[in-house]
GROMACS .gro file of C-alpha atoms in nm:
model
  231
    1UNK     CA    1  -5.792   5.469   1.678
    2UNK     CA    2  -5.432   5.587   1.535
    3UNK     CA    3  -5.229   5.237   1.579
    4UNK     CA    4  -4.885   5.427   1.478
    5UNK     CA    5  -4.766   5.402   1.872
    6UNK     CA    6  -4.418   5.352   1.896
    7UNK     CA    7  -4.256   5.738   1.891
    8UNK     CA    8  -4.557   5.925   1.861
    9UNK     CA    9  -4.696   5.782   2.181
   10UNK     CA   10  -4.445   5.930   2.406
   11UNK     CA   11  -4.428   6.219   2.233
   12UNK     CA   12  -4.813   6.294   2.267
   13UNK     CA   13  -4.990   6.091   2.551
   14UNK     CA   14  -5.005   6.128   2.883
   15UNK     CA   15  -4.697   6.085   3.127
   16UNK     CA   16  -4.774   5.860   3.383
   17UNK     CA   17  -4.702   6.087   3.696
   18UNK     CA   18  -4.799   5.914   3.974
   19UNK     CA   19  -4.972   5.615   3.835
   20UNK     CA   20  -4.682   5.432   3.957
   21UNK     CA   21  -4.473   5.142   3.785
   22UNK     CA   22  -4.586   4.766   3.833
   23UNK     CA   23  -4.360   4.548   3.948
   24UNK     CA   24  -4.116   4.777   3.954
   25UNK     CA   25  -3.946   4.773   4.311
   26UNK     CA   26  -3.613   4.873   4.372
   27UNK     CA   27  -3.622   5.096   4.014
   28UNK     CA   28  -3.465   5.416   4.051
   29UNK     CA   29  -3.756   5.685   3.994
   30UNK     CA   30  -3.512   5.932   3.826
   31UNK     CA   31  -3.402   5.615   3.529
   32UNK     CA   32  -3.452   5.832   3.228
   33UNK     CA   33  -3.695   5.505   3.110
   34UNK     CA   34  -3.920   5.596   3.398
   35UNK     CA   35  -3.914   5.955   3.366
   36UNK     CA   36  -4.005   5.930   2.994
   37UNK     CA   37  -4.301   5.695   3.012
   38UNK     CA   38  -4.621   5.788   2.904
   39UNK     CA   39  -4.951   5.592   2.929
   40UNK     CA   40  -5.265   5.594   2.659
   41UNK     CA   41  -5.629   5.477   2.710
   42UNK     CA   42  -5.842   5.244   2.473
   43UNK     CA   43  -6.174   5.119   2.432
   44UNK     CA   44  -6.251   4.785   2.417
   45UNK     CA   45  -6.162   4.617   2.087
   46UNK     CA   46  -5.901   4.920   1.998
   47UNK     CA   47  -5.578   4.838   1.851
   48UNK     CA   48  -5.247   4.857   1.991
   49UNK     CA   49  -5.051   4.819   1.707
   50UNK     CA   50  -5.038   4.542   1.429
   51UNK     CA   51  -4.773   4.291   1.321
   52UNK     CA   52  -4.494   4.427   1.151
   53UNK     CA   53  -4.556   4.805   1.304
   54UNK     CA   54  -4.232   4.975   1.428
   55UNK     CA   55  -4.069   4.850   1.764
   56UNK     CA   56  -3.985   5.172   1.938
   57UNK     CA   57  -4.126   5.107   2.260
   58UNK     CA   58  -4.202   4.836   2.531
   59UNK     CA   59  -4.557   4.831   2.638
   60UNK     CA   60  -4.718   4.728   2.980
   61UNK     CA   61  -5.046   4.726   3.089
   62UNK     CA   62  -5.182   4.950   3.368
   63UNK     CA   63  -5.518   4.809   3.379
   64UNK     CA   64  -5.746   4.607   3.164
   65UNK     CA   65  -5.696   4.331   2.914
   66UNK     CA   66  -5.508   4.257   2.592
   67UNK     CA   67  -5.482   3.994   2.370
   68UNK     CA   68  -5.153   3.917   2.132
   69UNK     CA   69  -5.214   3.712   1.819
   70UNK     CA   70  -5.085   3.629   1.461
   71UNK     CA   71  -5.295   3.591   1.133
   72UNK     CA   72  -5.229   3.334   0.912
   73UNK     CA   73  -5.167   3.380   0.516
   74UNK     CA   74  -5.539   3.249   0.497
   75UNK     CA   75  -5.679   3.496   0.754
   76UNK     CA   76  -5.721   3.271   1.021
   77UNK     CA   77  -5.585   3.440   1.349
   78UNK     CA   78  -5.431   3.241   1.668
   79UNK     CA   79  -5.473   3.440   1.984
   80UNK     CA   80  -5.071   3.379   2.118
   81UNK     CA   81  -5.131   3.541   2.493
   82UNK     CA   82  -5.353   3.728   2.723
   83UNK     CA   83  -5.204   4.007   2.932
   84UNK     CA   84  -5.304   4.159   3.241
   85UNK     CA   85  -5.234   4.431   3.475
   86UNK     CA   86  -4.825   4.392   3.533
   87UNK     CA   87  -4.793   4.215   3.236
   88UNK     CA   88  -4.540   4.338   2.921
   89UNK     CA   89  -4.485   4.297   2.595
   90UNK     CA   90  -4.424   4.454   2.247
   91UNK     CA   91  -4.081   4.297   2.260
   92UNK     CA   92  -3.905   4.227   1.893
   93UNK     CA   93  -3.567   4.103   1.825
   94UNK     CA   94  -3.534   4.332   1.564
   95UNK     CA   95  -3.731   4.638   1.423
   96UNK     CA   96  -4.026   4.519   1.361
   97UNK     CA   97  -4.353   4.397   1.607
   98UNK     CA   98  -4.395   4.018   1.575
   99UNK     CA   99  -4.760   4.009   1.662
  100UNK     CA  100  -5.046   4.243   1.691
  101UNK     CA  101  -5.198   4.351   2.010
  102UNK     CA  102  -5.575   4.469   2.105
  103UNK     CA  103  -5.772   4.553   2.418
  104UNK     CA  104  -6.040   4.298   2.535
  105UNK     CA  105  -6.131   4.582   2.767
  106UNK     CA  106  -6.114   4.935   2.841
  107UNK     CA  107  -5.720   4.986   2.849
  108UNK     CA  108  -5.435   5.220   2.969
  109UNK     CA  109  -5.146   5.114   2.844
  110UNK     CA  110  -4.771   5.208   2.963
  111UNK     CA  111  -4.518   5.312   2.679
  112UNK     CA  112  -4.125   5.309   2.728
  113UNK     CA  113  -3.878   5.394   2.498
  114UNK     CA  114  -3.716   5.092   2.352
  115UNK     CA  115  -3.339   5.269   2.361
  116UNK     CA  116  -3.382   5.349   2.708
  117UNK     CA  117  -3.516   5.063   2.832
  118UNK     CA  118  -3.239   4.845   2.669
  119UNK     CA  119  -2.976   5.098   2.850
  120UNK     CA  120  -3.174   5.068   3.208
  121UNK     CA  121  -3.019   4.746   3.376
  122UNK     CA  122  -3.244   4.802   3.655
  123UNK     CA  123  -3.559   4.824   3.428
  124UNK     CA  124  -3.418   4.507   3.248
  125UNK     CA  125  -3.436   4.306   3.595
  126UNK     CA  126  -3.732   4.422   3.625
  127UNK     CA  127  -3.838   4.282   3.271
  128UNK     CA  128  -3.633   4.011   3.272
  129UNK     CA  129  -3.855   3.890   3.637
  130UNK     CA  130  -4.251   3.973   3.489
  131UNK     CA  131  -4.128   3.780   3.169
  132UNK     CA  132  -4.029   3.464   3.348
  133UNK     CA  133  -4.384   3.458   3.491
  134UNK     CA  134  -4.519   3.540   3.155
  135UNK     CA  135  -4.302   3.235   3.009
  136UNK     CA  136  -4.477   2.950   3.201
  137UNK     CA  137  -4.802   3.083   3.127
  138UNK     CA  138  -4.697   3.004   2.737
  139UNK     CA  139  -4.556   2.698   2.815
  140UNK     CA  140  -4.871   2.567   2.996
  141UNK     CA  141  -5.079   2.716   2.666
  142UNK     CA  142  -4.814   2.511   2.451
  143UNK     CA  143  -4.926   2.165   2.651
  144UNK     CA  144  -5.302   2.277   2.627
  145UNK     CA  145  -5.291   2.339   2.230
  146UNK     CA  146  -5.083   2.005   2.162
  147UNK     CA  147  -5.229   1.752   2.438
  148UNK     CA  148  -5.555   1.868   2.516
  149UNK     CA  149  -5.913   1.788   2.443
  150UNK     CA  150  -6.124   2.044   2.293
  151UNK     CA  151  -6.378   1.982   2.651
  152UNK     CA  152  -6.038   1.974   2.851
  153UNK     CA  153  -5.945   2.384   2.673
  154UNK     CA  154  -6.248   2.498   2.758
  155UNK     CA  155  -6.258   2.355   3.150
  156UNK     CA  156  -5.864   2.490   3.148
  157UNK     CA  157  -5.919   2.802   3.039
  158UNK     CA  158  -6.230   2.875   3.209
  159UNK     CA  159  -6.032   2.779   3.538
  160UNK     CA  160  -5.769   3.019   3.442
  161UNK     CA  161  -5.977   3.281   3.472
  162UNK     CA  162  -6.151   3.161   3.823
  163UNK     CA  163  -5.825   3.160   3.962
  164UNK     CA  164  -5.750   3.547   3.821
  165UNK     CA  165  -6.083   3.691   4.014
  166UNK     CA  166  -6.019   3.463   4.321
  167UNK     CA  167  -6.016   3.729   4.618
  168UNK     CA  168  -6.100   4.003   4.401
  169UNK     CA  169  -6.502   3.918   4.356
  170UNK     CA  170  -6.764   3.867   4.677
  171UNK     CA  171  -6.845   3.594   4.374
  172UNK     CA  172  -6.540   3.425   4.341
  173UNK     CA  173  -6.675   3.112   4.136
  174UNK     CA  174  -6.817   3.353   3.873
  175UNK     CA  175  -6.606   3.402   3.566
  176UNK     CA  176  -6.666   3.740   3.352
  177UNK     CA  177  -6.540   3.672   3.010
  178UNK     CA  178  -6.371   3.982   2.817
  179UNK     CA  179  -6.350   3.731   2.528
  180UNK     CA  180  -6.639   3.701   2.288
  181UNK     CA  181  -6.655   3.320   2.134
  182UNK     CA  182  -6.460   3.334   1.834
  183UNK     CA  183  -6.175   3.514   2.029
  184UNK     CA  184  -6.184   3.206   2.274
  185UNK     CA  185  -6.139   2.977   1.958
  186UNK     CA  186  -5.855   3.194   1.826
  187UNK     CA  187  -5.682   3.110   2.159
  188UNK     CA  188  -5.766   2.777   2.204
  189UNK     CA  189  -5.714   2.674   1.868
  190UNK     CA  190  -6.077   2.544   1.822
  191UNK     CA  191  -6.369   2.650   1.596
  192UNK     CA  192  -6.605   2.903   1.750
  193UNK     CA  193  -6.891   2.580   1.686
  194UNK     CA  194  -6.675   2.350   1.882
  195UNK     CA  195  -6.643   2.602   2.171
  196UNK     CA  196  -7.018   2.669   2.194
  197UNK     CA  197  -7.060   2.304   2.179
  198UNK     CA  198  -6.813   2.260   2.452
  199UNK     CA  199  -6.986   2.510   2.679
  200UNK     CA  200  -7.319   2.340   2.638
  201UNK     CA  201  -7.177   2.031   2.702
  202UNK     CA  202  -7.033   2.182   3.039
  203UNK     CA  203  -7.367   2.305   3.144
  204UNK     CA  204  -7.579   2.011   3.016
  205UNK     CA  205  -7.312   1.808   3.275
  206UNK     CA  206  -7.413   2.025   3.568
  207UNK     CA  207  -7.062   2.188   3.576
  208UNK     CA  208  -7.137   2.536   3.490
  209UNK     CA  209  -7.394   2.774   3.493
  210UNK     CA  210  -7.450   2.999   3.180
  211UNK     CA  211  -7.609   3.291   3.360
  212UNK     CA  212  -7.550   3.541   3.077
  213UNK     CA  213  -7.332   3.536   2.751
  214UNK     CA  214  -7.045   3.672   2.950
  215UNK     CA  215  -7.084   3.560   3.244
  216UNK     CA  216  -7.064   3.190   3.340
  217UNK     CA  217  -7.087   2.998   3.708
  218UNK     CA  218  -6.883   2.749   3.793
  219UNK     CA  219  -7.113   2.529   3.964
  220UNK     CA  220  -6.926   2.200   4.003
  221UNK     CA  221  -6.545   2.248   4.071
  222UNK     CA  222  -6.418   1.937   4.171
  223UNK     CA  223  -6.577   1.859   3.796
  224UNK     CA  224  -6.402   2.153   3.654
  225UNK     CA  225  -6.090   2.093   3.800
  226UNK     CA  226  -6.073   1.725   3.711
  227UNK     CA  227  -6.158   1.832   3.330
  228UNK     CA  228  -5.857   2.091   3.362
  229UNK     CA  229  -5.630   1.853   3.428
  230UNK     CA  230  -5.729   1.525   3.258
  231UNK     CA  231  -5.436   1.587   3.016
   0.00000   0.00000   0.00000
C-alpha cells in the first residue's frame, strides 16, 4: 500500500460522486472542497499515512475503522484514538502529520484538500461540530489512562464498543473486536499480558463470555457497567 496520500490521492482515486458527505448538512454541494473530494479503499491493517508525512489533506472516514497512534523513541506505540464512520482527522498545525493512521478494517476513506477546506467556512462548521464530539471522546480516554484500573480499561472500553453496535446488531450485547490484543494495550496503555489477564478475569467473574477471539458476550451488564465506572 503507497502511504504518500496527501496530493496524489486526489489526483488519482476515486471522486466520491454520490457517496454523499457525513455530517455534512447545510454544505453547499458546489464548495470547491466538496467537488474535489475523492475517496480510497484499504484492507485491513493498511496504512493511511505515517507521522511526519505531508499534511495536504483532511481525511474522514466513509466506512470502517481506524486507529491514530504515536511511537515512542523506544518503539513502543500508544494507540491516541479510534475513528468511525463520520469521524475526521489528519489535522496538523503545521506541515507535517502528527500521528500515523491505519485501518482496523476494510476502509474507504474521504480526502479533501487542506487549502480548500481551510477557505470553506461552511465545511469548517461542519469540522469544527464532528470535532467537538471527537474531543470528549479524548477527554474521557484522558480520565481512563490516568485514573483507571487496568480491570476498570478493559470493562470501559469493552462497553464503548456495546454502546457503538447498540441498534445496529439483532445481538446487541455482543461486541466484535476490530482490535487484535496488543492493539487494545497500545490504547489502553497496558501490556498485551495484562489485557489477556484482564479478559480472563472478566470471564472467570461470570461477566463476559469469550465466544471466539474476536468476539466476546457481555453476559453480566449491571457487572460491566459498575466496572466501567468504578473510577
Amino acid at each position: 500500500m503507497n502511504t504518500v496520500v496527501d496530493r496524489s490521492l486526489l489526483q488519482g482515486a476515486t471522486p466520491f460522486g454520490g457517496c454523499g458527505v457525513l455530517g455534512a448538512d447545510g454544505m453547499d454541494g458546489r464548495d470547491d472542497v466538496i467537488r474535489s473530494a475523492c475517496v480510497s479503499r484499504y484492507g485491513q491493517h493498511d496504512t493511511i499515512f505515517f507521522e511526519g508525512d505531508c499534511a495536504d489533506t483532511v481525511c474522514q472516514v466513509v466506512e470502517g475503522a481506524v486507529m491514530l497512534y504515536k511511537l515512542l523513541p523506544d518503539g513502543r506505540r500508544q494507540v491516541v484514538e479510534l475513528l468511525g464512520p463520520g469521524d475526521v482527522f489528519g489535522f496538523a498545525q503545521g506541515e507535517f502529520r502528527d500521528s500515523s493512521a491505519e485501518t482496523l478494517t476494510a476502509t474507504r476513506v474521504r480526502f479533501y484538500d487542506r487549502r480548500q477546506a481551510e477557505r470553506s467556512c461552511s465545511f469548517q462548521r461542519v469540522i469544527a461540530r464532528q470535532m467537538l464530539v471527537q474531543l470528549e471522546a479524548m477527554h474521557e480516554h484522558a480520565v481512563l489512562l490516568g485514573r483507571m484500573s487496568a480491570m476498570e480499561r478493559v470493562a470501559r472500553f469493552l462497553l464503548r464498543l456495546a454502546v457503538h453496535v447498540a441498534g445496529e446488531t439483532s445481538e446487541p450485547e455482543v461486541v466484535r473486536l476490530s482490535m487484535t490484543r496488543q492493539e487494545i494495550a497500545d490504547y489502553l496503555g497496558l501490556t498485551i499480558e495484562t489485557v489477556s489477564r484482564s479478559f480472563s478475569e472478566l470471564r472467570r467473574r461470570g461477566v463476559i463470555v469469550l465466544e471466539k477471539q474476536d468476539r466476546v458476550r457481555i453476559a453480566n451488564q449491571r457487572a460491566m457497567e459498575d466496572l466501567a465506572i468504578a473510577c
